[in-house]
Amino acid sequence: MTTAARNLRDHFEALRANKWFESFVIAIIIISALLIGAKTYEETSRFEQIMGWFDLFITVFFLAELLIRLAAERRPVDFFKNGWNIFDTIIVVASLIPVDDSEMVLLARLLRIFRVLRLVSLIPELRMLMAALLKSIPRMGYVLLLMFIIFYIYAAIGSFLFASVDEFLWGNISIAMLTLFRVATFESWTSIMYGTMEQYPWSWLYYLTFIFLTAFVFLNMMIGIVLEVMQKESAAMALESGEGEAADVKWIRAQVSTLQAQLDRIESKLK
């Protein structure tokens, strides 16, 4: 690599690490999201041409920003070793689909909505939250499986007992499971309970035990799983930053030791 190319890469690397540039990119992403939302209002149709120019500017800016980050890498292939960089590349390339084409206009608009997700790749805290969410999904799957079993049992019981009370809510097990989902989300669950209590006064016990299991126990289990994974991800992030600080401290100590040795040699020569 020539000296000019190395200097250009260093400039791109400094620009990529610049906080002001990063903040400007985040601001453009937010403006892009607001622009997409504004297009859903009929009142903005009179500014369609201006908004089209804004959209073109945002697309070109995202492409330039992606190329800057790519050029800042010592080896361009290392850029695509990061999953978030691949995600950004897909979003930016998808944004290049022309909106004017009648066959692709819907797809292009839908893909432009996902540009707001670039905030996740730019902000470390959001990346940590997303990583914690993705890593907690496998463990949450077992909780969801247990919840499904509870739903199925209660739906079968409810269908057998309450179908004569309300065929629309308890006609079969699938409808009963939808009704129980409504109960679990507290959507007018008291009216459902009072409807069955007219014929089965003890049915309040059925609803209270179901709500206790689903809304309190299982929900808190899911929250606990996510919090545990978030703590691990936060500790890993702190450890990475701590290792970086430790490396800097080691380098400074090495430089101080070198200077001290040089001073000792100069002092010995003066004596």
mmCIF file of C-alpha atoms in Angstrom:
data_model
loop_
_atom_site.group_PDB
_atom_site.id
_atom_site.type_symbol
_atom_site.label_atom_id
_atom_site.label_comp_id
_atom_site.label_asym_id
_atom_site.label_seq_id
_atom_site.Cartn_x
_atom_site.Cartn_y
_atom_site.Cartn_z
ATOM 1 C CA MET A 1 0.000 0.000 0.000
ATOM 2 C CA THR A 2 1.377 3.394 -0.978
ATOM 3 C CA THR A 3 1.835 6.227 1.498
ATOM 4 C CA ALA A 4 -0.956 8.274 -0.103
ATOM 5 C CA ALA A 5 -3.397 5.361 0.123
ATOM 6 C CA ARG A 6 -2.384 4.745 3.734
ATOM 7 C CA ASN A 7 -2.895 8.416 4.604
ATOM 8 C CA LEU A 8 -6.290 8.400 2.872
ATOM 9 C CA ARG A 9 -7.304 5.321 4.818
ATOM 10 C CA ASP A 10 -6.193 6.967 8.063
ATOM 11 C CA HIS A 11 -8.345 9.997 7.236
ATOM 12 C CA PHE A 12 -11.346 7.761 6.596
ATOM 13 C CA GLU A 13 -10.682 5.889 9.833
ATOM 14 C CA ALA A 14 -10.478 9.146 11.790
ATOM 15 C CA LEU A 15 -13.706 10.336 10.152
ATOM 16 C CA ARG A 16 -15.461 7.067 10.999
ATOM 17 C CA ALA A 17 -14.402 7.346 14.652
ATOM 18 C CA ASN A 18 -15.377 11.016 14.872
ATOM 19 C CA LYS A 19 -18.266 11.516 17.319
ATOM 20 C CA TRP A 20 -19.653 14.473 15.369
ATOM 21 C CA PHE A 21 -19.788 12.415 12.168
ATOM 22 C CA GLU A 22 -21.468 9.566 14.022
ATOM 23 C CA SER A 23 -24.030 11.958 15.504
ATOM 24 C CA PHE A 24 -24.672 13.414 12.054
ATOM 25 C CA VAL A 25 -25.316 9.922 10.652
ATOM 26 C CA ILE A 26 -27.765 9.220 13.483
ATOM 27 C CA ALA A 27 -29.538 12.523 12.754
ATOM 28 C CA ILE A 28 -29.850 11.598 9.062
ATOM 29 C CA ILE A 29 -31.333 8.214 10.017
ATOM 30 C CA ILE A 30 -33.922 9.930 12.218
ATOM 31 C CA ILE A 31 -34.738 12.418 9.431
ATOM 32 C CA SER A 32 -35.121 9.488 7.041
ATOM 33 C CA ALA A 33 -37.599 7.837 9.412
ATOM 34 C CA LEU A 34 -39.563 11.085 9.768
ATOM 35 C CA LEU A 35 -39.595 11.509 5.991
ATOM 36 C CA ILE A 36 -41.062 8.037 5.528
ATOM 37 C CA GLY A 37 -43.723 8.789 8.132
ATOM 38 C CA ALA A 38 -44.550 12.123 6.493
ATOM 39 C CA LYS A 39 -45.260 10.386 3.187
ATOM 40 C CA THR A 40 -48.207 8.587 4.794
ATOM 41 C CA TYR A 41 -50.089 11.902 5.120
ATOM 42 C CA GLU A 42 -52.070 13.202 2.167
ATOM 43 C CA GLU A 43 -51.259 16.802 3.117
ATOM 44 C CA THR A 44 -47.610 16.253 2.166
ATOM 45 C CA SER A 45 -48.435 15.321 -1.445
ATOM 46 C CA ARG A 46 -47.843 18.940 -2.482
ATOM 47 C CA PHE A 47 -44.224 18.606 -1.297
ATOM 48 C CA GLU A 48 -43.675 15.315 -3.077
ATOM 49 C CA GLN A 49 -40.907 16.669 -5.316
ATOM 50 C CA ILE A 50 -39.014 18.219 -2.391
ATOM 51 C CA MET A 51 -39.354 15.033 -0.379
ATOM 52 C CA GLY A 52 -38.096 13.082 -3.373
ATOM 53 C CA TRP A 53 -34.929 15.198 -3.427
ATOM 54 C CA PHE A 54 -34.506 14.666 0.313
ATOM 55 C CA ASP A 55 -34.878 10.920 -0.175
ATOM 56 C CA LEU A 56 -32.263 10.975 -2.941
ATOM 57 C CA PHE A 57 -29.861 12.930 -0.726
ATOM 58 C CA ILE A 58 -30.342 10.494 2.170
ATOM 59 C CA THR A 59 -29.763 7.506 -0.116
ATOM 60 C CA VAL A 60 -26.565 9.002 -1.546
ATOM 61 C CA PHE A 61 -25.367 9.966 1.932
ATOM 62 C CA PHE A 62 -25.904 6.448 3.281
ATOM 63 C CA LEU A 63 -24.005 5.030 0.313
ATOM 64 C CA ALA A 64 -21.107 7.458 0.863
ATOM 65 C CA GLU A 65 -21.058 6.736 4.602
ATOM 66 C CA LEU A 66 -20.942 3.001 3.922
ATOM 67 C CA LEU A 67 -18.058 3.440 1.463
ATOM 68 C CA ILE A 68 -16.168 5.550 4.030
ATOM 69 C CA ARG A 69 -16.504 2.814 6.630
ATOM 70 C CA LEU A 70 -15.425 0.233 4.070
ATOM 71 C CA ALA A 71 -12.387 2.287 3.018
ATOM 72 C CA ALA A 72 -11.385 2.797 6.667
ATOM 73 C CA GLU A 73 -10.758 -0.931 7.111
ATOM 74 C CA ARG A 74 -7.183 -2.159 6.806
ATOM 75 C CA ARG A 75 -8.521 -5.084 4.797
ATOM 76 C CA PRO A 76 -11.872 -4.539 3.040
ATOM 77 C CA VAL A 77 -12.809 -8.182 3.604
ATOM 78 C CA ASP A 78 -12.745 -7.573 7.373
ATOM 79 C CA PHE A 79 -15.652 -5.171 6.954
ATOM 80 C CA PHE A 80 -17.985 -8.038 6.042
ATOM 81 C CA LYS A 81 -16.900 -10.173 8.995
ATOM 82 C CA ASN A 82 -19.156 -8.042 11.171
ATOM 83 C CA GLY A 83 -22.802 -9.002 10.973
ATOM 84 C CA TRP A 84 -23.969 -5.441 11.572
ATOM 85 C CA ASN A 85 -21.903 -4.219 8.617
ATOM 86 C CA ILE A 86 -23.559 -6.825 6.405
ATOM 87 C CA PHE A 87 -26.947 -5.661 7.681
ATOM 88 C CA ASP A 88 -26.095 -2.019 6.880
ATOM 89 C CA THR A 89 -24.900 -3.015 3.414
ATOM 90 C CA ILE A 90 -28.147 -4.833 2.655
ATOM 91 C CA ILE A 91 -30.232 -1.866 3.834
ATOM 92 C CA VAL A 92 -28.202 0.658 1.837
ATOM 93 C CA VAL A 93 -28.137 -1.439 -1.322
ATOM 94 C CA ALA A 94 -31.876 -2.063 -1.018
ATOM 95 C CA SER A 95 -32.422 1.693 -0.759
ATOM 96 C CA LEU A 96 -30.961 2.064 -4.256
ATOM 97 C CA ILE A 97 -34.094 0.493 -5.769
ATOM 98 C CA PRO A 98 -35.804 3.317 -7.712
ATOM 99 C CA VAL A 99 -39.090 4.455 -6.229
ATOM 100 C CA ASP A 100 -40.435 5.740 -9.561
ATOM 101 C CA ASP A 101 -40.807 2.243 -11.020
ATOM 102 C CA SER A 102 -44.472 1.332 -10.582
ATOM 103 C CA GLU A 103 -43.710 -2.375 -10.120
ATOM 104 C CA MET A 104 -41.042 -1.825 -7.477
ATOM 105 C CA VAL A 105 -42.414 1.249 -5.720
ATOM 106 C CA LEU A 106 -44.090 -0.703 -2.896
ATOM 107 C CA LEU A 107 -41.018 -2.859 -2.281
ATOM 108 C CA ALA A 108 -38.727 0.172 -2.351
ATOM 109 C CA ARG A 109 -40.862 2.036 0.183
ATOM 110 C CA LEU A 110 -41.038 -0.979 2.466
ATOM 111 C CA LEU A 111 -37.256 -1.428 2.349
ATOM 112 C CA ARG A 112 -36.707 2.247 3.129
ATOM 113 C CA ILE A 113 -38.653 1.781 6.360
ATOM 114 C CA PHE A 114 -35.927 -0.551 7.613
ATOM 115 C CA ARG A 115 -33.317 2.213 7.344
ATOM 116 C CA VAL A 116 -34.312 3.286 10.846
ATOM 117 C CA LEU A 117 -32.904 -0.052 12.090
ATOM 118 C CA ARG A 118 -29.446 1.305 11.282
ATOM 119 C CA LEU A 119 -29.664 3.085 14.636
ATOM 120 C CA VAL A 120 -29.168 -0.329 16.219
ATOM 121 C CA SER A 121 -25.910 -0.914 14.362
ATOM 122 C CA LEU A 122 -24.555 2.554 15.191
ATOM 123 C CA ILE A 123 -25.375 2.786 18.908
ATOM 124 C CA PRO A 124 -23.461 0.241 21.077
ATOM 125 C CA GLU A 125 -26.151 0.167 23.766
ATOM 126 C CA LEU A 126 -28.807 -0.766 21.228
ATOM 127 C CA ARG A 127 -26.528 -3.451 19.804
ATOM 128 C CA MET A 128 -26.150 -4.856 23.308
ATOM 129 C CA LEU A 129 -29.924 -4.904 23.805
ATOM 130 C CA MET A 130 -30.488 -6.576 20.438
ATOM 131 C CA ALA A 131 -27.794 -9.171 21.134
ATOM 132 C CA ALA A 132 -29.355 -9.892 24.534
ATOM 133 C CA LEU A 133 -32.781 -10.289 22.946
ATOM 134 C CA LEU A 134 -31.517 -12.681 20.266
ATOM 135 C CA LYS A 135 -29.536 -14.764 22.764
ATOM 136 C CA SER A 136 -32.487 -15.016 25.143
ATOM 137 C CA ILE A 137 -34.879 -16.319 22.470
ATOM 138 C CA PRO A 138 -33.733 -19.988 22.721
ATOM 139 C CA ARG A 139 -34.236 -20.000 26.491
ATOM 140 C CA MET A 140 -37.544 -18.173 26.150
ATOM 141 C CA GLY A 141 -38.638 -20.896 23.758
ATOM 142 C CA TYR A 142 -38.899 -23.394 26.623
ATOM 143 C CA VAL A 143 -41.018 -20.950 28.594
ATOM 144 C CA LEU A 144 -43.254 -20.463 25.550
ATOM 145 C CA LEU A 145 -43.577 -24.221 25.182
ATOM 146 C CA LEU A 146 -44.656 -24.541 28.804
ATOM 147 C CA MET A 147 -47.089 -21.647 28.307
ATOM 148 C CA PHE A 148 -48.566 -23.407 25.285
ATOM 149 C CA ILE A 149 -49.118 -26.530 27.376
ATOM 150 C CA ILE A 150 -50.912 -24.490 30.054
ATOM 151 C CA PHE A 151 -52.966 -22.695 27.393
ATOM 152 C CA TYR A 152 -53.907 -26.009 25.810
ATOM 153 C CA ILE A 153 -54.988 -27.591 29.103
ATOM 154 C CA TYR A 154 -57.028 -24.569 30.168
ATOM 155 C CA ALA A 155 -58.539 -24.203 26.692
ATOM 156 C CA ALA A 156 -59.644 -27.837 26.708
ATOM 157 C CA ILE A 157 -61.198 -27.423 30.152
ATOM 158 C CA GLY A 158 -62.874 -24.168 29.159
ATOM 159 C CA SER A 159 -64.238 -25.654 25.936
ATOM 160 C CA PHE A 160 -65.736 -28.628 27.795
ATOM 161 C CA LEU A 161 -67.264 -26.521 30.563
ATOM 162 C CA PHE A 162 -68.236 -23.189 29.009
ATOM 163 C CA ALA A 163 -69.204 -24.076 25.411
ATOM 164 C CA SER A 164 -72.856 -24.204 26.493
ATOM 165 C CA VAL A 165 -72.517 -20.717 28.013
ATOM 166 C CA ASP A 166 -70.984 -18.961 25.015
ATOM 167 C CA GLU A 167 -70.391 -20.895 21.806
ATOM 168 C CA PHE A 168 -68.619 -17.913 20.228
ATOM 169 C CA LEU A 169 -65.897 -17.784 22.918
ATOM 170 C CA TRP A 170 -65.634 -21.435 23.935
ATOM 171 C CA GLY A 171 -66.942 -23.391 20.924
ATOM 172 C CA ASN A 172 -63.784 -25.433 20.353
ATOM 173 C CA ILE A 173 -60.250 -25.624 21.657
ATOM 174 C CA SER A 174 -58.738 -23.219 19.108
ATOM 175 C CA ILE A 175 -61.352 -20.547 19.806
ATOM 176 C CA ALA A 176 -60.933 -21.165 23.536
ATOM 177 C CA MET A 177 -57.176 -20.576 23.212
ATOM 178 C CA LEU A 178 -57.863 -17.232 21.505
ATOM 179 C CA THR A 179 -60.259 -16.362 24.321
ATOM 180 C CA LEU A 180 -57.610 -17.258 26.892
ATOM 181 C CA PHE A 181 -55.079 -15.100 25.081
ATOM 182 C CA ARG A 182 -57.559 -12.258 25.424
ATOM 183 C CA VAL A 183 -57.857 -13.050 29.130
ATOM 184 C CA ALA A 184 -54.061 -13.174 29.514
ATOM 185 C CA THR A 185 -53.767 -9.686 28.003
ATOM 186 C CA PHE A 186 -56.549 -8.411 30.324
ATOM 187 C CA GLU A 187 -58.748 -7.431 27.374
ATOM 188 C CA SER A 188 -62.257 -7.252 28.945
ATOM 189 C CA TRP A 189 -61.548 -10.471 30.791
ATOM 190 C CA THR A 190 -63.958 -9.605 33.605
ATOM 191 C CA SER A 191 -66.921 -9.598 31.193
ATOM 192 C CA ILE A 192 -65.917 -13.084 30.027
ATOM 193 C CA MET A 193 -65.593 -14.261 33.627
ATOM 194 C CA TYR A 194 -68.923 -12.810 34.744
ATOM 195 C CA GLY A 195 -70.586 -14.402 31.720
ATOM 196 C CA THR A 196 -69.548 -17.902 32.828
ATOM 197 C CA MET A 197 -70.143 -17.172 36.530
ATOM 198 C CA GLU A 198 -73.861 -16.839 35.849
ATOM 199 C CA GLN A 199 -73.975 -20.589 35.227
ATOM 200 C CA TYR A 200 -70.818 -21.676 37.075
ATOM 201 C CA PRO A 201 -70.334 -19.427 40.147
ATOM 202 C CA TRP A 202 -66.985 -21.058 40.945
ATOM 203 C CA SER A 203 -65.507 -20.297 37.470
ATOM 204 C CA TRP A 204 -63.662 -17.266 38.899
ATOM 205 C CA LEU A 205 -61.128 -19.770 40.235
ATOM 206 C CA TYR A 206 -60.485 -20.952 36.676
ATOM 207 C CA TYR A 207 -59.644 -17.443 35.488
ATOM 208 C CA LEU A 208 -57.607 -16.368 38.507
ATOM 209 C CA THR A 209 -55.359 -19.426 38.414
ATOM 210 C CA PHE A 210 -54.856 -19.022 34.660
ATOM 211 C CA ILE A 211 -53.983 -15.321 35.009
ATOM 212 C CA PHE A 212 -51.645 -16.076 37.902
ATOM 213 C CA LEU A 213 -49.726 -18.625 35.827
ATOM 214 C CA THR A 214 -49.552 -16.707 32.550
ATOM 215 C CA ALA A 215 -49.545 -13.021 33.441
ATOM 216 C CA PHE A 216 -47.395 -13.253 36.563
ATOM 217 C CA VAL A 217 -45.302 -16.423 36.655
ATOM 218 C CA PHE A 218 -44.431 -16.922 32.978
ATOM 219 C CA LEU A 219 -44.115 -13.220 32.229
ATOM 220 C CA ASN A 220 -41.700 -12.737 35.115
ATOM 221 C CA MET A 221 -39.761 -15.792 33.971
ATOM 222 C CA MET A 222 -39.301 -14.215 30.541
ATOM 223 C CA ILE A 223 -38.274 -10.899 32.067
ATOM 224 C CA GLY A 224 -35.788 -12.706 34.294
ATOM 225 C CA ILE A 225 -34.241 -14.493 31.308
ATOM 226 C CA VAL A 226 -33.856 -11.257 29.351
ATOM 227 C CA LEU A 227 -32.379 -9.427 32.342
ATOM 228 C CA GLU A 228 -29.891 -12.220 32.999
ATOM 229 C CA VAL A 229 -28.690 -12.204 29.389
ATOM 230 C CA MET A 230 -28.539 -8.400 29.407
ATOM 231 C CA GLN A 231 -26.326 -8.475 32.497
ATOM 232 C CA LYS A 232 -23.978 -10.914 30.781
ATOM 233 C CA GLU A 233 -23.852 -8.791 27.617
ATOM 234 C CA SER A 234 -23.256 -5.645 29.647
ATOM 235 C CA ALA A 235 -20.449 -7.349 31.570
ATOM 236 C CA ALA A 236 -18.918 -8.548 28.302
ATOM 237 C CA MET A 237 -19.056 -5.032 26.868
ATOM 238 C CA ALA A 238 -17.469 -3.605 30.010
ATOM 239 C CA LEU A 239 -14.777 -6.286 29.878
ATOM 240 C CA GLU A 240 -13.970 -5.434 26.261
ATOM 241 C CA SER A 241 -13.635 -1.741 27.075
ATOM 242 C CA GLY A 242 -11.620 -2.630 30.169
ATOM 243 C CA GLU A 243 -9.241 -4.730 28.103
ATOM 244 C CA GLY A 244 -8.790 -1.792 25.752
ATOM 245 C CA GLU A 245 -7.981 0.487 28.679
ATOM 246 C CA ALA A 246 -5.601 -2.121 30.109
ATOM 247 C CA ALA A 247 -3.772 -2.315 26.793
ATOM 248 C CA ASP A 248 -3.389 1.467 26.752
ATOM 249 C CA VAL A 249 -2.067 1.433 30.322
ATOM 250 C CA LYS A 250 0.462 -1.272 29.431
ATOM 251 C CA TRP A 251 1.646 0.760 26.440
ATOM 252 C CA ILE A 252 2.049 3.883 28.575
ATOM 253 C CA ARG A 253 3.960 1.943 31.228
ATOM 254 C CA ALA A 254 6.239 0.505 28.556
ATOM 255 C CA GLN A 255 6.944 3.987 27.219
ATOM 256 C CA VAL A 256 7.644 5.283 30.729
ATOM 257 C CA SER A 257 10.008 2.370 31.372
ATOM 258 C CA THR A 258 11.847 3.097 28.113
ATOM 259 C CA LEU A 259 12.207 6.777 29.002
ATOM 260 C CA GLN A 260 13.375 5.878 32.491
ATOM 261 C CA ALA A 261 16.029 3.562 31.063
ATOM 262 C CA GLN A 262 17.225 6.277 28.706
ATOM 263 C CA LEU A 263 17.416 8.771 31.573
ATOM 264 C CA ASP A 264 19.421 6.270 33.638
ATOM 265 C CA ARG A 265 21.909 5.827 30.792
ATOM 266 C CA ILE A 266 22.267 9.574 30.318
ATOM 267 C CA GLU A 267 22.771 10.024 34.070
ATOM 268 C CA SER A 268 25.460 7.307 34.147
ATOM 269 C CA LYS A 269 27.332 8.975 31.260
ATOM 270 C CA LEU A 270 27.243 12.344 33.025
ATOM 271 C CA LYS A 271 28.800 10.794 36.120
#
